[in-house]
N, CA, C and O atoms as a GROMACS GRO file, in nm:
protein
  488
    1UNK      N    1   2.091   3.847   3.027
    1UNK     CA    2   2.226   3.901   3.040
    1UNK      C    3   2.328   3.802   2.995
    1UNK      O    4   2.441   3.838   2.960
    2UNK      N    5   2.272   3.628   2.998
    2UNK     CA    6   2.368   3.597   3.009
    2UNK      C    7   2.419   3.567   2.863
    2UNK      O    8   2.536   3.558   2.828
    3UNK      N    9   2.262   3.551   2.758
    3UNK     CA   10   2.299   3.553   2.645
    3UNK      C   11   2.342   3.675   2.573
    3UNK      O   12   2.404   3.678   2.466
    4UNK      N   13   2.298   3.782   2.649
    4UNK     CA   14   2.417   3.909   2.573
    4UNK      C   15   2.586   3.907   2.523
    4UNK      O   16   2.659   3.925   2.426
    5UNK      N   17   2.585   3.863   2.695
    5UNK     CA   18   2.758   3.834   2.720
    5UNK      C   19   2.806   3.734   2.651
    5UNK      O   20   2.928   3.724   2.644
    6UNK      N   21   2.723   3.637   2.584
    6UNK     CA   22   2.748   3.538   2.539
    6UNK      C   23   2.778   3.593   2.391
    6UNK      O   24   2.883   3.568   2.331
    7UNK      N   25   2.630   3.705   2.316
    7UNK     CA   26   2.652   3.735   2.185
    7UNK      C   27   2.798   3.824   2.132
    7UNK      O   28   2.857   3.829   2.024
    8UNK      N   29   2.822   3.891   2.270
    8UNK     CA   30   2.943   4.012   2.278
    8UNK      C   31   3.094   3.900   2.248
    8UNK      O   32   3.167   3.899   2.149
    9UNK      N   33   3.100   3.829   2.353
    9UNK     CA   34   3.167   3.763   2.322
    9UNK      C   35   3.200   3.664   2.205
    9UNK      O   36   3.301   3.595   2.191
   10UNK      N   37   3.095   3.673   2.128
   10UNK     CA   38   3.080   3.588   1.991
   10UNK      C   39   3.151   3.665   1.877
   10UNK      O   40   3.226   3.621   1.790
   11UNK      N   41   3.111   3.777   1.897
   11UNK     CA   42   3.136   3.873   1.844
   11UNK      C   43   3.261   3.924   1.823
   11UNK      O   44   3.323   3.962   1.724
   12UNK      N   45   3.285   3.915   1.949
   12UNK     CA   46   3.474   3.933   1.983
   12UNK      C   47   3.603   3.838   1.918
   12UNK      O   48   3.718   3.852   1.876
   13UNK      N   49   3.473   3.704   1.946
   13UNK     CA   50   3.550   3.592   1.856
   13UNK      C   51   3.573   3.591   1.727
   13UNK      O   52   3.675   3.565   1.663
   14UNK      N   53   3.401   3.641   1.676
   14UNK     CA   54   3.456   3.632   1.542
   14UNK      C   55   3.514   3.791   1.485
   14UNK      O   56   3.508   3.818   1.366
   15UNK      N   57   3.563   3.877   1.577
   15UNK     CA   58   3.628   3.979   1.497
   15UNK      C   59   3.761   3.900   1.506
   15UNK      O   60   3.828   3.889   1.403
   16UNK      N   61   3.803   3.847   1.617
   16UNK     CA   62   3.953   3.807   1.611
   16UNK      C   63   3.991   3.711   1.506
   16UNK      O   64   4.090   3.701   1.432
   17UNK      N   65   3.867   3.633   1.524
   17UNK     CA   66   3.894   3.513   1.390
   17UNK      C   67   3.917   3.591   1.254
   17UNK      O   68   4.022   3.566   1.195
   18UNK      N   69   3.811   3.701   1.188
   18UNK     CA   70   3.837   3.761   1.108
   18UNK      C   71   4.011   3.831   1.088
   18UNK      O   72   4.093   3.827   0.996
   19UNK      N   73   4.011   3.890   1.216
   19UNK     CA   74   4.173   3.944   1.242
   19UNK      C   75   4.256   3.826   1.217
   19UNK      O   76   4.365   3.866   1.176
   20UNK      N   77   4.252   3.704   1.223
   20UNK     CA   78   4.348   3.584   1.231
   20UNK      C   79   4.360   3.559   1.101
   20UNK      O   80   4.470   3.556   1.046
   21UNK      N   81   4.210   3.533   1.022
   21UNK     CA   82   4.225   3.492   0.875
   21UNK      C   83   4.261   3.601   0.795
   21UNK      O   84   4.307   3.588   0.682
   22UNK      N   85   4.240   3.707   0.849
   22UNK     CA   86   4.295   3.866   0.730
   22UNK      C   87   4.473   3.817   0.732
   22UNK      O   88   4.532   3.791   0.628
   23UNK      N   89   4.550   3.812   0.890
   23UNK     CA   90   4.703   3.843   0.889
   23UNK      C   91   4.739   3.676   0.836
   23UNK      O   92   4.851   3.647   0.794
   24UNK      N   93   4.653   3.597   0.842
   24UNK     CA   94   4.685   3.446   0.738
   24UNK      C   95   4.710   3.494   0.628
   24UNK      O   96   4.828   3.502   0.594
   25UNK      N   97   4.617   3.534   0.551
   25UNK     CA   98   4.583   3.583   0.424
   25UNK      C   99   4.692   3.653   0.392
   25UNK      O  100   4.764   3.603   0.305
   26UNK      N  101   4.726   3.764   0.443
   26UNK     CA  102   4.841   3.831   0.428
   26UNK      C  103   4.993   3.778   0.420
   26UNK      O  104   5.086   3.819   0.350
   27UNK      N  105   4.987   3.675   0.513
   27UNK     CA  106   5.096   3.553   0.565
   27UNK      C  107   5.127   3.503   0.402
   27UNK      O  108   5.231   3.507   0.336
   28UNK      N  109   5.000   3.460   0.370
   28UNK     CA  110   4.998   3.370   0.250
   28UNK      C  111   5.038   3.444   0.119
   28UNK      O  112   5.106   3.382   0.037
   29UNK      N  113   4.999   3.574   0.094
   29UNK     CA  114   5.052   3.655  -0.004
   29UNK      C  115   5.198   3.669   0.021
   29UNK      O  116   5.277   3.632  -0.067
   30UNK      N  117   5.242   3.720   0.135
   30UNK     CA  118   5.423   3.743   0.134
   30UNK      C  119   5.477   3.605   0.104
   30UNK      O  120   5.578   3.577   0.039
   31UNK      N  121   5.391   3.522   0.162
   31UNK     CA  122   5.502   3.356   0.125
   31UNK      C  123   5.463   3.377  -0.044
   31UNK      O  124   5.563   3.403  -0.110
   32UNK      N  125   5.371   3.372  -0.100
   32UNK     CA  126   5.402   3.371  -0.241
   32UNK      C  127   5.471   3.452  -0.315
   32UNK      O  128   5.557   3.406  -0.390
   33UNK      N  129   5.442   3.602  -0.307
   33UNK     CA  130   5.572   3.669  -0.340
   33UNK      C  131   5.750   3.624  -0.314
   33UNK      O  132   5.841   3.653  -0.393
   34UNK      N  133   5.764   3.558  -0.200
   34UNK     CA  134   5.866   3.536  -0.188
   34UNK      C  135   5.928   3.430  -0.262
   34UNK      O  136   6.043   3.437  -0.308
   35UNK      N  137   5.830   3.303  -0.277
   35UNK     CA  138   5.830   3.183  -0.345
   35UNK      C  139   5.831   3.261  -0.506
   35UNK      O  140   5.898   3.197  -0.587
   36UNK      N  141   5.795   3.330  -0.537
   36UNK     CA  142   5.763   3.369  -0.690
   36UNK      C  143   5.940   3.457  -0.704
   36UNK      O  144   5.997   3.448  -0.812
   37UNK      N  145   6.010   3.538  -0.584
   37UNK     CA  146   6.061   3.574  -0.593
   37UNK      C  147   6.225   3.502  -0.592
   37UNK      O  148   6.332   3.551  -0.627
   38UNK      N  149   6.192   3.363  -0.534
   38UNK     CA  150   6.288   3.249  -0.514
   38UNK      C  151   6.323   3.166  -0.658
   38UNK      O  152   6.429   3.118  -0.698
   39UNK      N  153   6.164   3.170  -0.728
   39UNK     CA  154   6.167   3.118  -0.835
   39UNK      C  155   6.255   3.180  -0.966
   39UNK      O  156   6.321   3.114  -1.046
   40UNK      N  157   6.239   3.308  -0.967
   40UNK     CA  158   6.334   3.378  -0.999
   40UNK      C  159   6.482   3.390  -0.969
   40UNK      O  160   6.568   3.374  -1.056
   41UNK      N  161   6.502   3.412  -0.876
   41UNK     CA  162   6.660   3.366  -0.877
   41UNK      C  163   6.719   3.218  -0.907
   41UNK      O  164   6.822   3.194  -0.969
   42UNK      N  165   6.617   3.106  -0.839
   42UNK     CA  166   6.651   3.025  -0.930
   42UNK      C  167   6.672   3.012  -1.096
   42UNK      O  168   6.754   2.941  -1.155
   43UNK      N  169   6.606   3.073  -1.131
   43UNK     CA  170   6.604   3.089  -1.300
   43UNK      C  171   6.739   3.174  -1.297
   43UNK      O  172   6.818   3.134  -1.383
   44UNK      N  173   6.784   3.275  -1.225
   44UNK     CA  174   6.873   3.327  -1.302
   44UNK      C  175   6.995   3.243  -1.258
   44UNK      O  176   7.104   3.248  -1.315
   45UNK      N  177   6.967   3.164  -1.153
   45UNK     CA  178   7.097   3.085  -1.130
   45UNK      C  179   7.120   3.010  -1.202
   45UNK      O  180   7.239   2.991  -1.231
   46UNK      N  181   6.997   2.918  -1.276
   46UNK     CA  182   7.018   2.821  -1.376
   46UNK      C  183   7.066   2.890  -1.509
   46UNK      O  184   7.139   2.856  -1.602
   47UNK      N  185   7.000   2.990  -1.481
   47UNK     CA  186   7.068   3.050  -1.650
   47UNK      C  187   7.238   3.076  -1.645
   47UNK      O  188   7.310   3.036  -1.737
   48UNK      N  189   7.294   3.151  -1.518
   48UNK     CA  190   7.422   3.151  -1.519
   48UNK      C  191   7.480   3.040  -1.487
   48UNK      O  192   7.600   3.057  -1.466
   49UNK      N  193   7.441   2.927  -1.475
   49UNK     CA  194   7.526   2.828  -1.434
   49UNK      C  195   7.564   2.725  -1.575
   49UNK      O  196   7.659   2.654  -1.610
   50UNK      N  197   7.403   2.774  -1.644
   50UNK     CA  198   7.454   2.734  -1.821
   50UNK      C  199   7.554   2.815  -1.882
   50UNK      O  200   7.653   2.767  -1.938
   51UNK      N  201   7.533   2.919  -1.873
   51UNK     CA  202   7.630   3.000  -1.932
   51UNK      C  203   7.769   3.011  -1.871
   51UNK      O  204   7.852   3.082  -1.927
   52UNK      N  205   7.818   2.909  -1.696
   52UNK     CA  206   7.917   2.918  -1.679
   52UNK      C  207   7.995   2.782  -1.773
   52UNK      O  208   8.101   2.764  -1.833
   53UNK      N  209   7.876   2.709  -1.744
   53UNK     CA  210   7.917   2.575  -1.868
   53UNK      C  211   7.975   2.595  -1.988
   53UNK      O  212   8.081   2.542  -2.022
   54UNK      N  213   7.898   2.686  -2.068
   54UNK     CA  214   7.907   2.697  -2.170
   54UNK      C  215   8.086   2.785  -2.222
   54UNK      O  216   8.167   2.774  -2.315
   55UNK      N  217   8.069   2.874  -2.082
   55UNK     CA  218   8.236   2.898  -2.086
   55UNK      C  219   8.345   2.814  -2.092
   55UNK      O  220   8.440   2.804  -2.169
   56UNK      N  221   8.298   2.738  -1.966
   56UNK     CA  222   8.366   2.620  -1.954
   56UNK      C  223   8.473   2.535  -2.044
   56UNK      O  224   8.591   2.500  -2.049
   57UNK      N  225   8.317   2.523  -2.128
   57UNK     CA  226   8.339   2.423  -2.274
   57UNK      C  227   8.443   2.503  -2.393
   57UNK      O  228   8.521   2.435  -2.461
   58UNK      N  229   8.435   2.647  -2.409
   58UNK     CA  230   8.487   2.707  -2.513
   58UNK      C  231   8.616   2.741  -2.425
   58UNK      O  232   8.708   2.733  -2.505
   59UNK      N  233   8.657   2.768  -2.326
   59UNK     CA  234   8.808   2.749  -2.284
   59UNK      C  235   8.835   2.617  -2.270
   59UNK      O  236   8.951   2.586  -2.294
   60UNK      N  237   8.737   2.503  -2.229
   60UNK     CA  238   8.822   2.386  -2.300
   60UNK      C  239   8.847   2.393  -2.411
   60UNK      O  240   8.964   2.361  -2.430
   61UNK      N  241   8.775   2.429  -2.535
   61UNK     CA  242   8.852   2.444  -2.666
   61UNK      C  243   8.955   2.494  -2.682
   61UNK      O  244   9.052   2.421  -2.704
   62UNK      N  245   8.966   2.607  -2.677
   62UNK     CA  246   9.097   2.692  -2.670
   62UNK      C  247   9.181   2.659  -2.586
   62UNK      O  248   9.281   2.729  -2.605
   63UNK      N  249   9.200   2.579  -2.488
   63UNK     CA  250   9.341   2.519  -2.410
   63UNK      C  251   9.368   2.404  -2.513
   63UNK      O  252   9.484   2.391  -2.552
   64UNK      N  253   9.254   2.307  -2.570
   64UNK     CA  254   9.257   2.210  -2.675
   64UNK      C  255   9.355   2.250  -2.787
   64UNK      O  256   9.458   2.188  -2.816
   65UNK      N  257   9.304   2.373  -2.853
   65UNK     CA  258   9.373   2.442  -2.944
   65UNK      C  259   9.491   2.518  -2.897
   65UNK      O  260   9.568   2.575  -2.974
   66UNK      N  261   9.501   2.517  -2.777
   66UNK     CA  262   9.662   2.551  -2.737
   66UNK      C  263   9.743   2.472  -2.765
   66UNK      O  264   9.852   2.478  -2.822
   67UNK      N  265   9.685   2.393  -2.722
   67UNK     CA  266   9.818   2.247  -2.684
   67UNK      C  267   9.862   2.218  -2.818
   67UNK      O  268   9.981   2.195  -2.838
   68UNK      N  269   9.762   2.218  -2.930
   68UNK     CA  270   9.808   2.139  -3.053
   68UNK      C  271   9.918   2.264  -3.078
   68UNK      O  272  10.041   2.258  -3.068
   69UNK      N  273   9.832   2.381  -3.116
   69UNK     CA  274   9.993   2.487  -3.135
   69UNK      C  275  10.098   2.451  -3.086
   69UNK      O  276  10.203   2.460  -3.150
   70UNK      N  277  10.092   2.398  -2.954
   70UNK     CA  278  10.232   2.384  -2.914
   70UNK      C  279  10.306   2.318  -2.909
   70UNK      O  280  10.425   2.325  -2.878
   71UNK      N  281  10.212   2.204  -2.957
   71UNK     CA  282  10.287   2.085  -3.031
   71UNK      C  283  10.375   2.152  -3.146
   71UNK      O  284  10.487   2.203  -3.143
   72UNK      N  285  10.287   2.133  -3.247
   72UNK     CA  286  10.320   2.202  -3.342
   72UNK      C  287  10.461   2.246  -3.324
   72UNK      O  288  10.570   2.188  -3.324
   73UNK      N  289  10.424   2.368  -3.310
   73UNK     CA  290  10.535   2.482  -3.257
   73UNK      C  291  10.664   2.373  -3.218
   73UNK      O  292  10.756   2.376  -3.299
   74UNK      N  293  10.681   2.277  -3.099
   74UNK     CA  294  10.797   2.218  -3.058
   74UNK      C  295  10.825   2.124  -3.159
   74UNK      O  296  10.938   2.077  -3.171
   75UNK      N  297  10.713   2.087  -3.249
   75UNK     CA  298  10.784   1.965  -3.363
   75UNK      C  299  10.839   2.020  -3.474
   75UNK      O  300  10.898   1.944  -3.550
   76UNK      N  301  10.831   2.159  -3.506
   76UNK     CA  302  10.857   2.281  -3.574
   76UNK      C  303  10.991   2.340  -3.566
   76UNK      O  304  11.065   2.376  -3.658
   77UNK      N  305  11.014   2.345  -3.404
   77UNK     CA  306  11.176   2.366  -3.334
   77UNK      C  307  11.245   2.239  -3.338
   77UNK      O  308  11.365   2.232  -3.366
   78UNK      N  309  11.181   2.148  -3.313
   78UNK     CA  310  11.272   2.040  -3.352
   78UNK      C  311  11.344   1.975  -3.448
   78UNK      O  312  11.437   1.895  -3.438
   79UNK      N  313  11.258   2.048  -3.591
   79UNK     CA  314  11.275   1.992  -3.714
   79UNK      C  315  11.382   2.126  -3.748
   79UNK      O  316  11.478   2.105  -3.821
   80UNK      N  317  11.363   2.242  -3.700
   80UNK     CA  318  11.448   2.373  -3.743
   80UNK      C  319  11.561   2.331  -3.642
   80UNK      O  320  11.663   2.395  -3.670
   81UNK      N  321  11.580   2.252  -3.542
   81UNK     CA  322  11.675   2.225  -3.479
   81UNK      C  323  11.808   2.099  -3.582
   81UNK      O  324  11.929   2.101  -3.602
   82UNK      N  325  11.691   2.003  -3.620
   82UNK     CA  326  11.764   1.842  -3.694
   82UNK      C  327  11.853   1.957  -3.815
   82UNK      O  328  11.959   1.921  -3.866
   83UNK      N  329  11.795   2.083  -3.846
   83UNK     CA  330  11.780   2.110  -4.041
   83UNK      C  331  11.903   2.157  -3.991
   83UNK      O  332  11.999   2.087  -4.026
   84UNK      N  333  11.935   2.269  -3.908
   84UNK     CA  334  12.050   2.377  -3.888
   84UNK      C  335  12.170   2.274  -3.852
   84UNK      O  336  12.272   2.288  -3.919
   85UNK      N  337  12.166   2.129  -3.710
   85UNK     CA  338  12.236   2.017  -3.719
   85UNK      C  339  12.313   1.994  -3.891
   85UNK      O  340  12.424   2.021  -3.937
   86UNK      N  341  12.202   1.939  -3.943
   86UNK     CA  342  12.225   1.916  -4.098
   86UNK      C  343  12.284   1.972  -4.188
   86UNK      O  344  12.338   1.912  -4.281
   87UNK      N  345  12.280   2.119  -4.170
   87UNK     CA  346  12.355   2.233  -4.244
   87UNK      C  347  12.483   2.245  -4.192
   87UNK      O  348  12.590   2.252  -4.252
   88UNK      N  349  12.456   2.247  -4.069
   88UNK     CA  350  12.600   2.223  -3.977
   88UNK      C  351  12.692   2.132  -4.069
   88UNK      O  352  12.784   2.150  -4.149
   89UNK      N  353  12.646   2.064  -4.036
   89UNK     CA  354  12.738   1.893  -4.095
   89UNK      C  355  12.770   1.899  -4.248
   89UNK      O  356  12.886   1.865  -4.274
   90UNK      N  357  12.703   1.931  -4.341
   90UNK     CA  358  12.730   1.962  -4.456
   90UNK      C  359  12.808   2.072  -4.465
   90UNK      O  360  12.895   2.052  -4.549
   91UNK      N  361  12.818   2.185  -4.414
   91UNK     CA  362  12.873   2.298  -4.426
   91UNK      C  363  13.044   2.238  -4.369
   91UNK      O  364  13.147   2.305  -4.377
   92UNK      N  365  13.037   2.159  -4.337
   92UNK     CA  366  13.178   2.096  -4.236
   92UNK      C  367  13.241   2.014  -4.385
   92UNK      O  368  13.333   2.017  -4.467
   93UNK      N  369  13.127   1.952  -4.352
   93UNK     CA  370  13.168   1.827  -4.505
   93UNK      C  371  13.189   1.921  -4.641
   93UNK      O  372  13.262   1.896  -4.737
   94UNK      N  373  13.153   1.969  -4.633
   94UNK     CA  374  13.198   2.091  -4.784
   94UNK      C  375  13.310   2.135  -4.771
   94UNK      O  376  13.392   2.101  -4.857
   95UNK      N  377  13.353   2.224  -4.662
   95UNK     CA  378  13.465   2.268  -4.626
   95UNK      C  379  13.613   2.126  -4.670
   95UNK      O  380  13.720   2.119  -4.731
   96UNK      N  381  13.526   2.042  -4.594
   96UNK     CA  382  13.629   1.962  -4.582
   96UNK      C  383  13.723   1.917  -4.732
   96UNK      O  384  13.840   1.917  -4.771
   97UNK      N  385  13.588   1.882  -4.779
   97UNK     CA  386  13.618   1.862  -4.935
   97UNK      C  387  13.666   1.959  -5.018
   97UNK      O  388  13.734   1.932  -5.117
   98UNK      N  389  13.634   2.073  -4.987
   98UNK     CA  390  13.719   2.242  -5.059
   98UNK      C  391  13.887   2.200  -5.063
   98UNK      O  392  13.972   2.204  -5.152
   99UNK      N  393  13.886   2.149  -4.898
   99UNK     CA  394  14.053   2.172  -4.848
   99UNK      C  395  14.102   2.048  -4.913
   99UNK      O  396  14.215   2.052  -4.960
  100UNK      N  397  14.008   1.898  -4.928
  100UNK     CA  398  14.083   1.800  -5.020
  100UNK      C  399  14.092   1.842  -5.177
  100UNK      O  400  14.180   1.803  -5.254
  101UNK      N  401  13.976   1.937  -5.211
  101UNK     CA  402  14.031   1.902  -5.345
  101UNK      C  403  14.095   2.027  -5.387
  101UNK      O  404  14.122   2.041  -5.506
  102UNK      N  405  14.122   2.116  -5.306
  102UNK     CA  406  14.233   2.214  -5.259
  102UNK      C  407  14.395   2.183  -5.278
  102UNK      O  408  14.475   2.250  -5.344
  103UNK      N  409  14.422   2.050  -5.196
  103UNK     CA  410  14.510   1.939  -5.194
  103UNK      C  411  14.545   1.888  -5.306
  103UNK      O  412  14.666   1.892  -5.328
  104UNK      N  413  14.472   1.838  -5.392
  104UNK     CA  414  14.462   1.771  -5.472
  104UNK      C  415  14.511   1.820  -5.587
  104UNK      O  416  14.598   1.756  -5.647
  105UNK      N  417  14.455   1.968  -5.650
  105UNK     CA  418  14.499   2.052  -5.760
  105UNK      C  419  14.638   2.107  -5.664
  105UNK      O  420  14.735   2.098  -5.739
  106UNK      N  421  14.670   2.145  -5.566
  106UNK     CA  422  14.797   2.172  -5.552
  106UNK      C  423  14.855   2.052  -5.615
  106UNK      O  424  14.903   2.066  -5.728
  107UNK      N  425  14.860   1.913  -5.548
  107UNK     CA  426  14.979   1.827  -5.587
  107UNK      C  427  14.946   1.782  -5.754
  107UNK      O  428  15.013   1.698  -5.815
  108UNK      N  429  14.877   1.828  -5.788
  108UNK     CA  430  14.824   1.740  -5.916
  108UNK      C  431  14.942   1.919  -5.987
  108UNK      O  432  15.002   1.912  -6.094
  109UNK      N  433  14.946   2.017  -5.921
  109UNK     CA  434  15.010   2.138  -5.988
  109UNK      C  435  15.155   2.077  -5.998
  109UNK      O  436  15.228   2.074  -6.097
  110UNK      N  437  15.180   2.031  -5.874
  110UNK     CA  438  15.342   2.033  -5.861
  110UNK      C  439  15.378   1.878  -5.970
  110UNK      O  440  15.473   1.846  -6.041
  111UNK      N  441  15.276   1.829  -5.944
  111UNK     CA  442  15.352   1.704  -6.045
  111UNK      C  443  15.308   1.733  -6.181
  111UNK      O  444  15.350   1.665  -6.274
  112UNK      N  445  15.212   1.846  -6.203
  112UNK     CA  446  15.280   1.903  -6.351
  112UNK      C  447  15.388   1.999  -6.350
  112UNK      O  448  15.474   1.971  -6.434
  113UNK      N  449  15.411   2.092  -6.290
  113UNK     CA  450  15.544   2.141  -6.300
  113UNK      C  451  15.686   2.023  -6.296
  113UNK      O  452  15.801   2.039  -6.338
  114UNK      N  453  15.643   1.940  -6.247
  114UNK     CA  454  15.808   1.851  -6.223
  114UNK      C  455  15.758   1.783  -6.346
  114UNK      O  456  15.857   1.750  -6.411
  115UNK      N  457  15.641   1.746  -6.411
  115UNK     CA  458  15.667   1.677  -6.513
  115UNK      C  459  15.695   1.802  -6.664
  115UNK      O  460  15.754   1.803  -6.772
  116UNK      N  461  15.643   1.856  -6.614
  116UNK     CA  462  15.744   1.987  -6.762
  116UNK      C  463  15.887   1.995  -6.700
  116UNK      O  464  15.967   1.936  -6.772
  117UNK      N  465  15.941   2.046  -6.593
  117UNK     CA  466  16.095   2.059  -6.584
  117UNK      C  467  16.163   1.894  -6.656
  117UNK      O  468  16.270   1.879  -6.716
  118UNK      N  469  16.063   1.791  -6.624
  118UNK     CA  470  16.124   1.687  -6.705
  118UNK      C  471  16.137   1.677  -6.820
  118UNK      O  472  16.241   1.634  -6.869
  119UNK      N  473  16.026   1.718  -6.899
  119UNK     CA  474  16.042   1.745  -7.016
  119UNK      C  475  16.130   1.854  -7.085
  119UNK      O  476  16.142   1.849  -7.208
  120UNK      N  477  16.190   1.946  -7.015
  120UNK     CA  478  16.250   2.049  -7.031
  120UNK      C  479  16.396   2.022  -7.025
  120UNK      O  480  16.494   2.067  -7.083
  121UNK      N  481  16.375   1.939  -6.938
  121UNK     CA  482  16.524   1.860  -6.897
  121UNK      C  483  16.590   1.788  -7.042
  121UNK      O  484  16.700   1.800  -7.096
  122UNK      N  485  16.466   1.707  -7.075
  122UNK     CA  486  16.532   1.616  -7.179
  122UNK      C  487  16.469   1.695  -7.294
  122UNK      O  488  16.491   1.662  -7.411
   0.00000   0.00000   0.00000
């Protein structure tokens, strides 16, 4: 009897052991799926995190290529600023010279008229 109870109980053991290593086994498949499934999002994280780089880099270009435009652009206003100054000033200085030599053929008129009435005189 006593080795019956002994085989029953062996028996019992090793169904449970079997039951222990089956829900291991099982244990061990979900951890790999999950690990296989981790591995994957890692990949897609690495992939978007290149491709946030890679944005990165081409709006640094284009702020790069802003700035020079806007250089540009202000050394552009500045120079259309000096030119219109310049036109300014000449357009003054022209004038000015219109009204001297304006001046000039007037009195250069009157001192030919007084020099014909002189001649007219004598």
């Amino acid at each position: 009897a006593g080795s019956a109870s002994r085989e029953v109980l062996r028996q019992e053991l090793l169904k449970e052991l079997g039951c222990m290593q089956a829900r291991a086994e099982e244990t061990l498949q979900g951890l790999a799926a999950e690990t296989q499934a981790l591995r994957g999002k890692v990949a897609d994280l690495s992939a978007a995190r290149a491709s946030d780089q890679a944005n990165a880099a081409h709006l640094e270009a284009q702020i790069a290529s802003l700035k020079a435009k806007l250089s540009t652009q202000q050394r552009a206003a500045a120079n259309a600023q000096t030119l219109a100054q310049q036109t300014a000033a000449l357009a003054a200085a022209f004038e000015g010279a219109q009204c001297t030599d304006a001046q000039a053929v007037a009195a250069a008129a009157t001192r030919a008229e007084a020099a014909e009435e002189g001649l007219t005189a004598a």
